[in-house]
CSV table of C-alpha atoms in Angstrom, one decimal:
chain,number,residue,atom,x,y,z
A,40,MET,CA,18.5,27.4,-71.7
A,41,ASN,CA,15.1,25.8,-72.5
A,42,ALA,CA,16.0,23.0,-74.9
A,43,LEU,CA,18.2,19.9,-74.9
A,44,ARG,CA,21.1,19.9,-77.3
A,45,SER,CA,20.8,16.3,-78.5
A,46,LYS,CA,17.9,14.6,-79.9
A,47,HIS,CA,18.7,11.5,-77.8
A,48,LEU,CA,19.2,10.8,-74.2
A,49,LEU,CA,21.9,8.1,-74.2
A,50,GLY,CA,23.8,8.9,-71.0
A,51,ILE,CA,24.4,11.5,-68.3
A,52,LYS,CA,28.0,11.9,-69.6
A,53,ASP,CA,26.6,13.8,-72.7
A,54,LEU,CA,24.5,16.2,-70.6
A,55,SER,CA,25.6,19.6,-69.3
A,56,SER,CA,24.6,20.7,-65.7
A,57,GLU,CA,22.3,23.3,-67.4
A,58,GLU,CA,20.5,20.6,-69.3
A,59,ILE,CA,20.1,18.6,-66.1
A,60,GLN,CA,18.7,21.7,-64.3
A,61,LEU,CA,16.3,22.2,-67.3
A,62,ILE,CA,15.1,18.6,-66.8
A,63,PHE,CA,14.6,19.3,-63.1
A,64,GLN,CA,12.6,22.5,-63.7
A,65,THR,CA,10.4,20.7,-66.3
A,66,ALA,CA,9.9,17.8,-63.9
A,67,ASP,CA,8.8,20.3,-61.2
A,68,SER,CA,5.9,21.2,-63.5
A,69,PHE,CA,5.0,17.6,-64.3
A,70,LYS,CA,5.1,16.7,-60.6
A,71,GLU,CA,2.3,19.2,-60.1
A,72,VAL,CA,0.5,17.7,-63.1
A,73,ILE,CA,0.6,14.1,-61.7
A,74,ASN,CA,-0.9,15.3,-58.4
A,75,ARG,CA,-3.9,16.8,-60.1
A,76,PRO,CA,-7.3,15.0,-60.0
A,77,ILE,CA,-6.8,14.4,-63.8
A,78,LYS,CA,-3.2,13.5,-64.2
A,79,LYS,CA,-3.0,13.9,-68.0
A,80,VAL,CA,-1.9,16.6,-70.4
A,81,PRO,CA,-2.1,16.5,-74.2
A,82,SER,CA,1.5,17.5,-75.0
A,83,LEU,CA,2.6,14.3,-76.9
A,84,ARG,CA,-0.8,13.6,-78.4
A,85,ASP,CA,0.4,12.7,-81.9
A,86,ILE,CA,3.7,11.1,-80.8
A,87,THR,CA,4.1,7.3,-80.9
A,88,ILE,CA,6.7,5.8,-78.5
A,89,ALA,CA,8.0,2.2,-78.5
A,90,ASN,CA,9.3,0.8,-75.3
A,91,VAL,CA,11.7,-1.8,-76.5
A,92,PHE,CA,13.0,-3.9,-73.6
A,93,PHE,CA,15.6,-6.6,-74.5
A,94,GLU,CA,16.2,-7.2,-70.8
A,95,ASN,CA,13.8,-7.7,-67.9
A,96,SER,CA,12.4,-4.7,-66.1
A,97,THR,CA,9.4,-3.9,-64.1
A,98,ARG,CA,9.6,-0.5,-62.5
A,99,THR,CA,11.6,1.3,-65.3
A,100,ARG,CA,9.2,0.1,-68.0
A,101,LEU,CA,6.1,0.9,-65.9
A,102,SER,CA,7.5,4.3,-65.0
A,103,PHE,CA,8.2,5.1,-68.7
A,104,GLU,CA,4.8,3.8,-69.8
A,105,LEU,CA,3.0,5.8,-67.2
A,106,ALA,CA,5.0,8.9,-68.1
A,107,GLU,CA,4.1,8.4,-71.8
A,108,LYS,CA,0.4,7.9,-71.1
A,109,ARG,CA,0.3,10.9,-68.8
A,110,LEU,CA,1.6,12.9,-71.8
A,111,SER,CA,-1.0,11.4,-74.1
A,112,ALA,CA,1.5,9.6,-76.3
A,113,ASP,CA,0.5,6.4,-78.2
A,114,VAL,CA,2.5,3.6,-76.7
A,115,VAL,CA,3.7,0.2,-78.0
A,116,ASN,CA,5.6,-2.3,-75.8
A,117,PHE,CA,8.1,-4.8,-77.0
A,118,SER,CA,9.9,-7.3,-74.9
A,119,SER,CA,12.4,-9.8,-76.3
A,120,SER,CA,11.0,-12.8,-74.6
A,121,GLY,CA,8.6,-14.5,-76.9
A,122,SER,CA,9.7,-12.3,-79.8
A,123,SER,CA,11.5,-12.9,-83.1
A,124,VAL,CA,14.8,-12.0,-81.3
A,125,LYS,CA,14.7,-15.6,-80.1
A,126,LYS,CA,14.7,-16.6,-83.8
A,127,GLY,CA,17.9,-14.8,-84.4
A,128,GLU,CA,16.7,-11.4,-85.6
A,129,THR,CA,19.3,-8.6,-85.2
A,130,LEU,CA,18.8,-5.6,-83.0
A,131,LEU,CA,18.7,-3.2,-86.0
A,132,ASP,CA,16.1,-5.4,-87.9
A,133,THR,CA,13.9,-5.6,-84.8
A,134,VAL,CA,13.9,-1.8,-84.3
A,135,ASN,CA,13.6,-1.0,-88.0
A,136,ASN,CA,10.5,-3.2,-88.1
A,137,ILE,CA,9.1,-1.2,-85.1
A,138,LEU,CA,10.0,2.1,-86.8
A,139,ALA,CA,8.3,1.0,-90.0
A,140,MET,CA,5.1,1.3,-87.9
A,141,LYS,CA,5.8,5.0,-87.8
A,142,VAL,CA,7.2,5.3,-84.3
A,143,ASP,CA,8.7,8.7,-83.3
A,144,MET,CA,10.6,7.7,-80.1
A,145,VAL,CA,12.3,4.5,-78.9
A,146,VAL,CA,12.9,3.8,-75.2
A,147,MET,CA,15.3,1.0,-75.1
A,148,ARG,CA,16.8,-1.3,-72.5
A,149,HIS,CA,19.5,-3.7,-73.6
A,150,ALA,CA,22.0,-6.0,-71.9
A,151,SER,CA,24.9,-4.8,-74.2
A,152,PRO,CA,26.6,-1.5,-73.2
A,153,GLY,CA,26.4,0.9,-76.2
A,154,ALA,CA,23.4,-0.7,-77.8
A,155,PRO,CA,21.3,2.6,-77.7
A,156,HIS,CA,24.3,4.5,-79.1
A,157,PHE,CA,24.4,2.0,-82.0
A,158,LEU,CA,20.7,2.4,-82.5
A,159,ALA,CA,20.8,6.2,-82.4
A,160,LYS,CA,23.3,6.2,-85.3
A,161,HIS,CA,21.0,4.2,-87.5
A,162,ILE,CA,17.5,5.5,-86.9
A,163,ASP,CA,15.8,8.8,-87.2
A,164,ALA,CA,13.6,8.5,-84.1
A,165,ASN,CA,14.7,9.9,-80.7
A,166,VAL,CA,16.4,7.2,-78.6
A,167,VAL,CA,16.1,7.1,-74.8
A,168,ASN,CA,18.5,4.8,-73.0
A,169,ALA,CA,16.6,2.9,-70.3
A,170,GLY,CA,19.7,1.0,-69.2
A,171,ASP,CA,22.4,-0.5,-71.3
A,172,GLY,CA,24.2,-3.4,-69.6
A,173,THR,CA,26.6,-2.2,-66.8
A,174,HIS,CA,27.1,1.2,-68.6
A,175,GLU,CA,24.5,3.9,-68.0
A,176,HIS,CA,20.9,4.4,-66.8
A,177,PRO,CA,20.5,8.1,-67.3
A,178,THR,CA,16.8,8.5,-66.2
A,179,GLN,CA,17.5,6.6,-63.0
A,180,ALA,CA,20.4,9.0,-62.2
A,181,LEU,CA,18.2,12.0,-63.1
A,182,LEU,CA,15.4,10.8,-60.8
A,183,ASP,CA,17.9,10.1,-58.0
A,184,THR,CA,19.5,13.5,-58.2
A,185,TYR,CA,16.1,15.1,-58.7
A,186,SER,CA,14.9,13.4,-55.5
A,187,ILE,CA,17.9,15.0,-53.6
A,188,TYR,CA,17.1,18.4,-55.2
A,189,SER,CA,13.4,18.0,-54.2
A,190,LYS,CA,14.3,17.2,-50.6
A,191,TYR,CA,17.2,19.6,-50.0
A,192,GLY,CA,16.5,22.3,-52.6
A,193,SER,CA,19.9,21.8,-54.2
A,194,VAL,CA,22.4,19.0,-55.0
A,195,GLU,CA,25.4,21.3,-54.9
A,196,GLY,CA,27.7,20.7,-51.8
A,197,LYS,CA,25.8,17.6,-50.7
A,198,LYS,CA,27.8,14.5,-49.6
A,199,VAL,CA,26.3,11.5,-51.4
A,200,ALA,CA,27.5,7.9,-50.8
A,201,ILE,CA,26.8,5.1,-53.3
A,202,ILE,CA,27.0,1.8,-51.4
A,203,GLY,CA,27.0,-1.7,-52.8
A,204,ASP,CA,27.6,-3.4,-56.1
A,205,ILE,CA,29.4,-0.6,-58.0
A,206,LEU,CA,31.1,-3.0,-60.4
A,207,HIS,CA,27.9,-4.2,-62.0
A,208,SER,CA,25.8,-1.1,-61.6
A,209,ARG,CA,24.8,1.2,-64.4
A,210,VAL,CA,23.0,3.3,-61.8
A,211,ALA,CA,26.2,4.0,-59.9
A,212,LEU,CA,28.1,5.2,-63.0
A,213,SER,CA,25.2,7.5,-64.2
A,214,ASN,CA,24.7,8.8,-60.6
A,215,ILE,CA,28.4,9.6,-60.3
A,216,PHE,CA,28.3,11.6,-63.5
A,217,ALA,CA,25.1,13.4,-62.5
A,218,LEU,CA,26.1,14.2,-59.0
A,219,LYS,CA,29.6,15.5,-60.0
A,220,LYS,CA,28.1,17.7,-62.7
A,221,LEU,CA,25.7,19.2,-60.1
A,222,GLY,CA,28.5,19.9,-57.6
A,223,ALA,CA,28.0,17.1,-55.1
A,224,GLU,CA,30.8,15.2,-53.3
A,225,VAL,CA,30.6,11.5,-54.0
A,226,MET,CA,31.9,8.5,-52.1
A,227,VAL,CA,31.5,4.9,-53.2
A,228,CYS,CA,31.6,2.1,-50.7
A,229,GLY,CA,31.5,-1.7,-51.1
A,230,PRO,CA,33.6,-4.8,-50.9
A,231,ALA,CA,36.9,-4.3,-52.9
A,232,THR,CA,35.8,-7.0,-55.3
A,233,LEU,CA,32.7,-5.0,-56.3
A,234,LEU,CA,34.6,-1.7,-56.9
A,235,PRO,CA,36.0,-1.2,-60.4
A,236,ARG,CA,39.7,-0.3,-60.6
A,237,TYR,CA,39.1,2.9,-62.5
A,238,ILE,CA,36.6,4.3,-60.0
A,239,LYS,CA,39.0,6.8,-58.4
A,240,SER,CA,39.6,8.3,-61.9
A,241,LEU,CA,36.0,9.5,-61.8
A,242,GLY,CA,36.8,11.9,-59.0
A,243,VAL,CA,35.1,10.0,-56.2
A,244,LYS,CA,36.2,9.0,-52.7
A,245,VAL,CA,36.4,5.3,-52.0
A,246,SER,CA,35.8,3.5,-48.8
A,247,LEU,CA,35.5,-0.1,-47.8
A,248,ASP,CA,33.9,0.7,-44.4
A,249,VAL,CA,30.2,1.3,-44.4
A,250,ARG,CA,30.0,3.0,-41.0
A,251,GLU,CA,32.8,5.4,-42.0
A,252,THR,CA,30.8,6.1,-45.2
A,253,LEU,CA,27.5,6.7,-43.5
A,254,GLU,CA,29.2,9.0,-40.9
A,255,TRP,CA,30.6,11.1,-43.9
A,256,CYS,CA,27.5,11.4,-46.0
A,257,ASP,CA,24.2,13.3,-46.0
A,258,ILE,CA,22.5,10.9,-48.4
A,259,ALA,CA,23.2,7.2,-48.9
A,260,ASN,CA,22.1,5.7,-52.2
A,261,VAL,CA,22.1,1.9,-51.5
A,262,LEU,CA,22.3,-0.3,-54.5
A,263,ARG,CA,21.0,-3.8,-55.0
A,264,ILE,CA,23.3,-6.7,-55.1
A,265,GLN,CA,23.0,-7.8,-58.7
A,266,LEU,CA,23.3,-11.6,-58.4
A,267,GLU,CA,22.1,-12.1,-62.0
A,268,ARG,CA,25.1,-10.2,-63.4
A,269,GLN,CA,27.7,-12.1,-61.4
A,270,GLN,CA,29.3,-15.0,-63.2
A,271,VAL,CA,31.8,-15.6,-60.3
A,272,LYS,CA,31.4,-15.2,-56.6
A,273,TYR,CA,32.5,-11.7,-55.5
A,274,PHE,CA,31.8,-12.3,-51.9
A,275,PRO,CA,31.5,-15.4,-49.8
A,276,SER,CA,27.8,-15.3,-48.9
A,277,LEU,CA,24.8,-13.0,-48.8
A,278,ARG,CA,24.8,-13.4,-45.1
A,279,GLU,CA,28.4,-12.1,-44.9
A,280,TYR,CA,27.6,-9.2,-47.2
A,281,SER,CA,24.7,-8.3,-45.1
A,282,LEU,CA,26.8,-8.4,-41.9
A,283,TYR,CA,29.5,-6.1,-43.3
A,284,TYR,CA,27.6,-3.9,-45.8
A,285,GLY,CA,23.9,-4.3,-44.9
A,286,ILE,CA,22.2,-1.2,-43.3
A,287,ASN,CA,19.8,-1.6,-40.4
A,288,LEU,CA,18.1,0.8,-38.1
A,289,GLU,CA,20.5,0.2,-35.2
A,290,LEU,CA,23.4,1.3,-37.4
A,291,LEU,CA,21.5,4.4,-38.6
A,292,ASN,CA,20.5,5.4,-35.1
A,293,SER,CA,24.1,5.1,-33.9
A,294,LEU,CA,25.3,7.7,-36.3
A,295,SER,CA,26.1,11.3,-35.1
A,296,LYS,CA,23.4,12.8,-37.5
A,297,PRO,CA,20.4,11.6,-39.4
A,298,ILE,CA,20.9,10.7,-43.1
A,299,THR,CA,18.6,10.1,-46.0
A,300,ILE,CA,18.4,6.6,-47.5
A,301,MET,CA,17.8,6.0,-51.2
A,302,HIS,CA,17.5,2.8,-53.2
A,303,PRO,CA,16.7,2.4,-56.9
A,304,GLY,CA,14.8,-0.8,-56.2
A,305,PRO,CA,14.0,-3.6,-56.2
A,306,ILE,CA,15.4,-4.1,-52.7
A,307,ASN,CA,16.9,-7.3,-51.5
A,308,ARG,CA,15.3,-7.0,-48.1
A,309,GLY,CA,17.7,-8.2,-45.4
A,310,VAL,CA,20.7,-8.1,-47.7
A,311,GLU,CA,21.6,-4.5,-48.5
A,312,LEU,CA,18.8,-2.9,-46.6
A,313,ASN,CA,16.7,-4.1,-43.6
A,314,SER,CA,13.0,-3.6,-43.7
A,315,ASP,CA,13.3,-1.4,-40.6
A,316,VAL,CA,15.3,1.1,-42.7
A,317,ALA,CA,13.5,0.6,-46.0
A,318,ASP,CA,10.1,1.4,-44.4
A,319,SER,CA,11.4,4.1,-42.1
A,320,GLU,CA,11.2,7.9,-42.3
A,321,HIS,CA,14.9,7.9,-43.3
A,322,ALA,CA,14.0,6.4,-46.6
A,323,ILE,CA,12.7,8.3,-49.6
A,324,ILE,CA,12.4,5.2,-51.8
A,325,LEU,CA,8.7,5.8,-52.7
A,326,GLU,CA,9.4,9.5,-53.4
A,327,GLN,CA,12.0,8.3,-55.9
A,328,VAL,CA,9.4,6.2,-57.7
A,329,GLU,CA,7.0,9.2,-57.9
A,330,ASN,CA,9.8,11.5,-59.0
A,331,GLY,CA,10.7,8.9,-61.7
A,332,VAL,CA,7.5,9.5,-63.5
A,333,ALA,CA,7.8,13.3,-63.4
A,334,VAL,CA,11.5,13.1,-64.6
A,335,ARG,CA,10.7,10.8,-67.4
A,336,MET,CA,7.8,13.0,-68.5
A,337,ALA,CA,10.2,15.9,-68.5
A,338,VAL,CA,12.8,14.0,-70.7
A,339,LEU,CA,10.1,12.8,-73.1
A,340,TYR,CA,8.5,16.3,-73.3
A,341,LEU,CA,11.9,18.0,-74.0
A,342,LEU,CA,12.9,15.5,-76.6
A,343,ALA,CA,9.5,15.4,-78.3
A,344,SER,CA,9.6,19.2,-78.6
A,345,GLN,CA,12.2,18.7,-81.3
A,346,HIS,CA,9.6,17.1,-83.5
A,347,LYS,CA,8.2,19.9,-85.6
A,348,ASP,CA,4.7,19.8,-86.9
B,234,MET,CA,12.3,52.4,-85.2
B,235,LYS,CA,10.3,51.0,-82.3
B,236,GLN,CA,7.5,53.3,-81.2
B,237,THR,CA,5.7,52.9,-77.9
B,238,LYS,CA,2.6,54.7,-76.7
B,239,GLN,CA,0.9,54.5,-73.3
B,240,ILE,CA,-2.8,53.8,-73.7
B,241,ILE,CA,-3.8,53.2,-70.1
B,242,ASP,CA,-2.1,55.0,-67.2
B,243,GLN,CA,-2.1,54.2,-63.5
B,244,PRO,CA,-5.2,56.3,-62.5
B,245,LEU,CA,-7.2,54.9,-65.4
B,246,LEU,CA,-6.1,51.4,-64.6
B,247,GLU,CA,-7.5,51.8,-61.0
B,248,VAL,CA,-10.8,53.0,-62.4
B,249,MET,CA,-11.0,50.0,-64.8
B,250,LEU,CA,-10.2,47.6,-62.0
B,251,ASP,CA,-13.0,49.1,-59.9
B,252,ARG,CA,-15.4,48.8,-62.8
B,253,LEU,CA,-14.5,45.2,-63.5
B,254,CYS,CA,-15.0,44.3,-59.8
B,255,GLN,CA,-18.4,46.0,-59.7
B,256,GLN,CA,-19.4,44.0,-62.8
B,257,LEU,CA,-18.3,40.8,-61.1
B,258,LEU,CA,-20.2,41.7,-57.9
B,259,GLU,CA,-23.3,42.4,-59.9
B,260,ASN,CA,-23.2,38.8,-61.3
B,261,HIS,CA,-21.6,36.8,-58.6
B,262,THR,CA,-22.6,38.3,-55.2
B,263,PRO,CA,-22.3,36.7,-52.6
B,264,PHE,CA,-19.4,34.9,-54.2
B,265,ASP,CA,-20.0,31.7,-52.3
B,266,ASN,CA,-19.7,29.5,-55.3
B,267,THR,CA,-17.3,31.5,-57.5
B,268,VAL,CA,-13.6,31.0,-57.9
B,269,LEU,CA,-11.0,33.0,-59.8
B,270,LEU,CA,-8.3,31.5,-62.0
B,271,GLY,CA,-5.4,33.8,-63.1
B,272,LEU,CA,-3.6,32.7,-66.2
B,273,GLN,CA,0.2,32.4,-66.0
B,274,PRO,CA,2.4,34.2,-66.5
B,275,ARG,CA,1.0,37.8,-66.5
B,276,GLY,CA,-2.7,37.3,-65.9
B,277,ILE,CA,-2.0,36.4,-62.2
B,278,HIS,CA,-1.1,40.0,-61.3
B,279,LEU,CA,-4.5,41.2,-62.6
B,280,ALA,CA,-6.2,38.3,-60.7
B,281,ASP,CA,-4.3,39.2,-57.5
B,282,ARG,CA,-5.6,42.8,-57.7
B,283,ILE,CA,-9.2,41.7,-58.4
B,284,LYS,CA,-9.2,39.2,-55.5
B,285,ALA,CA,-7.9,41.8,-53.1
B,286,ARG,CA,-10.5,44.4,-54.2
B,287,LEU,CA,-13.4,41.9,-54.1
B,288,GLU,CA,-12.3,40.7,-50.6
B,289,GLU,CA,-12.1,44.4,-49.5
B,290,ILE,CA,-15.7,45.0,-50.7
B,291,THR,CA,-17.4,41.7,-49.7
B,292,GLY,CA,-15.4,41.0,-46.5
B,293,HIS,CA,-15.2,37.3,-47.6
B,294,ASN,CA,-12.4,35.1,-48.9
B,295,VAL,CA,-12.5,34.8,-52.7
B,296,PRO,CA,-10.6,31.7,-53.8
B,297,LEU,CA,-7.9,32.3,-56.4
B,298,GLY,CA,-5.7,29.8,-58.3
B,299,TYR,CA,-2.9,30.3,-60.8
B,300,LEU,CA,-3.3,28.2,-64.0
B,301,ASP,CA,-0.4,27.5,-66.5
B,302,THR,CA,-1.5,26.5,-70.0
B,303,THR,CA,1.9,25.4,-71.4
B,304,PHE,CA,1.3,21.7,-71.6
B,305,HIS,CA,-2.1,22.3,-73.2
B,306,ARG,CA,-1.1,24.6,-76.0
B,307,ASP,CA,-1.6,23.7,-79.6
B,308,ASP,CA,1.6,25.4,-80.7
B,309,PHE,CA,3.9,23.3,-78.6
B,310,ARG,CA,6.0,21.9,-81.4
B,311,ARG,CA,5.8,25.0,-83.7
B,312,ARG,CA,8.2,27.0,-81.6
B,313,SER,CA,12.0,26.9,-82.0
B,314,THR,CA,12.4,26.0,-78.4
B,315,PRO,CA,10.1,24.4,-75.9
B,316,LEU,CA,8.0,26.7,-73.7
B,317,ALA,CA,9.0,26.8,-70.1
B,318,ALA,CA,6.1,26.1,-67.8
B,319,SER,CA,5.1,28.4,-64.9
B,320,THR,CA,3.6,27.2,-61.7
B,321,THR,CA,0.1,25.9,-61.6
B,322,LYS,CA,-1.4,26.4,-58.1
B,323,VAL,CA,-5.1,25.5,-57.9
B,324,PRO,CA,-5.7,24.7,-54.2
B,325,PHE,CA,-9.4,23.8,-54.7
B,326,LEU,CA,-11.6,21.7,-56.9
B,327,ILE,CA,-13.6,23.6,-59.5
B,328,GLU,CA,-16.3,20.9,-59.7
B,329,GLU,CA,-19.7,22.7,-59.9
B,330,LYS,CA,-18.1,26.1,-59.3
B,331,LYS,CA,-18.5,29.3,-61.3
B,332,VAL,CA,-15.1,30.0,-62.7
B,333,ILE,CA,-13.8,33.3,-63.8
B,334,LEU,CA,-10.7,33.1,-66.0
B,335,ILE,CA,-8.5,36.2,-65.8
B,336,ASP,CA,-5.8,37.3,-68.2
B,337,ASP,CA,-4.2,40.6,-69.0
B,338,VAL,CA,-4.7,40.5,-72.8
B,339,LEU,CA,-7.1,38.6,-75.1
B,340,TYR,CA,-5.4,38.2,-78.5
B,341,THR,CA,-5.8,35.1,-80.7
B,342,GLY,CA,-7.9,33.1,-78.2
B,343,ARG,CA,-5.5,30.2,-78.2
B,344,THR,CA,-4.3,30.7,-74.6
B,345,VAL,CA,-7.9,30.8,-73.4
B,346,ARG,CA,-8.7,27.6,-75.3
B,347,ALA,CA,-5.6,25.9,-73.7
B,348,ALA,CA,-6.7,27.3,-70.3
B,349,MET,CA,-10.1,25.7,-70.6
B,350,ASP,CA,-8.5,22.4,-71.4
B,351,ALA,CA,-6.1,22.8,-68.4
B,352,MET,CA,-8.9,24.0,-66.2
B,353,ILE,CA,-11.1,20.9,-66.6
B,354,THR,CA,-8.3,18.7,-65.1
B,355,PHE,CA,-9.4,20.2,-61.8
B,356,GLY,CA,-13.1,19.3,-62.2
B,357,ARG,CA,-16.2,20.2,-64.3
B,358,PRO,CA,-17.3,23.8,-63.6
B,359,THR,CA,-20.9,24.9,-63.8
B,360,THR,CA,-20.0,28.0,-65.9
B,361,VAL,CA,-16.8,29.7,-67.1
B,362,GLU,CA,-16.4,33.4,-67.8
B,363,LEU,CA,-13.5,35.3,-69.1
B,364,LEU,CA,-12.2,38.6,-67.7
B,365,VAL,CA,-9.5,40.5,-69.5
B,366,LEU,CA,-7.9,43.9,-69.1
B,367,VAL,CA,-7.3,44.5,-72.8
B,368,ASN,CA,-9.3,42.9,-75.6
B,369,ARG,CA,-7.4,43.1,-78.9
B,370,LYS,CA,-10.3,43.3,-81.4
B,371,TYR,CA,-10.3,41.7,-84.9
B,372,ALA,CA,-7.3,39.5,-83.9
B,373,ARG,CA,-9.0,36.2,-83.0
B,374,HIS,CA,-8.0,32.8,-84.4
B,375,LEU,CA,-10.7,31.0,-82.4
B,376,PRO,CA,-14.3,31.9,-81.5
B,377,VAL,CA,-13.5,33.2,-78.0
B,378,GLU,CA,-14.9,36.4,-76.5
B,379,ALA,CA,-14.5,37.9,-73.0
B,380,ASP,CA,-17.4,38.5,-70.6
B,381,TYR,CA,-15.7,41.4,-68.8
B,382,VAL,CA,-13.4,43.8,-70.7
B,383,GLY,CA,-11.3,46.6,-69.3
B,384,ARG,CA,-10.6,48.3,-72.6
B,385,ALA,CA,-11.1,47.1,-76.2
B,386,VAL,CA,-8.4,48.3,-78.6
B,387,ASN,CA,-8.0,48.0,-82.4
B,388,THR,CA,-4.5,46.8,-83.2
B,389,LEU,CA,-2.5,45.6,-86.1
B,390,ASP,CA,-0.7,42.2,-86.2
B,391,THR,CA,2.5,44.1,-86.2
B,392,GLN,CA,1.7,45.8,-82.9
B,393,ARG,CA,2.2,44.6,-79.4
B,394,ILE,CA,0.2,45.2,-76.2
B,395,GLU,CA,2.2,45.2,-73.0
B,396,VAL,CA,0.6,45.3,-69.6
B,397,GLN,CA,3.0,46.3,-66.8
B,398,TRP,CA,2.5,45.7,-63.1
B,399,LYS,CA,4.2,47.3,-60.1
B,400,GLU,CA,4.3,43.8,-58.5
B,401,LYS,CA,7.0,43.0,-61.2
B,402,GLY,CA,8.9,46.2,-60.4
B,403,GLU,CA,7.3,48.0,-63.3
B,404,GLU,CA,5.1,51.1,-63.7
B,405,ASP,CA,1.4,50.2,-63.7
B,406,GLY,CA,-0.1,50.7,-67.1
B,407,VAL,CA,-0.7,49.5,-70.6
B,408,TRP,CA,1.5,50.3,-73.6
B,409,LEU,CA,1.1,49.8,-77.4
B,410,SER,CA,4.2,49.3,-79.4
B,411,ASN,CA,5.3,48.2,-82.9
B,412,LYS,CA,6.9,44.7,-82.8
């Protein structure tokens, strides 16, 4: 296989394991490109991409923008703050206006689950989901699994734990889909209030005990506590969360084997991860950031190849 | 019906490789500022052979890199499926170096154009030369010519040149066939 089946990347759920492998192989090539003295190739020279962010983001938007520029695409950025969205303009009107400027691809983040799917039904351009509410964040899952593949040579058979706020996390859902498709075993761990009721139906193990989880896994993907998505208190205090679910070096050193720590960022230092772990040799957090650019280049390259001259 | 004819056999290939190396030695000795770049996917086997022979003769290391042109091609979106890239491995800077690009066949010239584009992402060379085993004459789309040629052949657009290497588990030689 050397092409993606869909013209959009809306979620990991729609991708086959072969398509994920194709993205990984393409990302391998782009990882070499971004380590050259001149980190740019002309593949997307006549493609215009709009980054449409209806929700705050720093690293995802920067990562996409860098990936687009490394591929020589023309880039326009839109964020809802300070825009006509505040005047009541609809999502479709906003995007149609951007498309009228002859945009070929739209990278969109939106607070509402399904917003990119709605958009994909109504516009001709390729749509890439850069996070839709608590639903999916496919490129984050691809870069997370690619980081495991880069470090271990394979994802199959690896034991991966996802620890933290599973309920509010689009990263967790997309990661579970990607890891399962690639043959990894997955365990989720967090306070019972932050684990969705349906979670076992996704074929994952569930634990409420962080030590037990860390002993089980080869890789722990630690998620951020998303205070901004919590309308009610799901746990008594950050201090208590840190006490029961926070990971520090002492805890890691007490395990029977070394494990790899991942985090999609931004880290609440001292809450889900202590600095002595985040900055240690156990963590591959900065590798994840580098891999993010390569993986997004691969996704954009493969989708843009569907635009015929 | 597909017809295939061998136009260069293994002994002749050896003679051609020797001659190409002698020509390089004439222009580049003592090889202290010259690097080789084999073009992926099939030019790298020719480049490997040339490097080995040059090192045998000169007794010095001759730097060799592998260059993939996929992301620099101008026909990227004209194909039914995207091209899969091969590995680029250029473990040196080519700034102010004399570069010898090496490919098995020179046909339309588009690969060489893309290679020059890809190559300058590793620095600005002093000079660039092109070495090919087979030069398909009268087939160029771009004004590209080789400096070192193993064999020039007249071919039709409907014909195909295939260079085979024992490194790939094939029989050394060059074959001409109808597409």
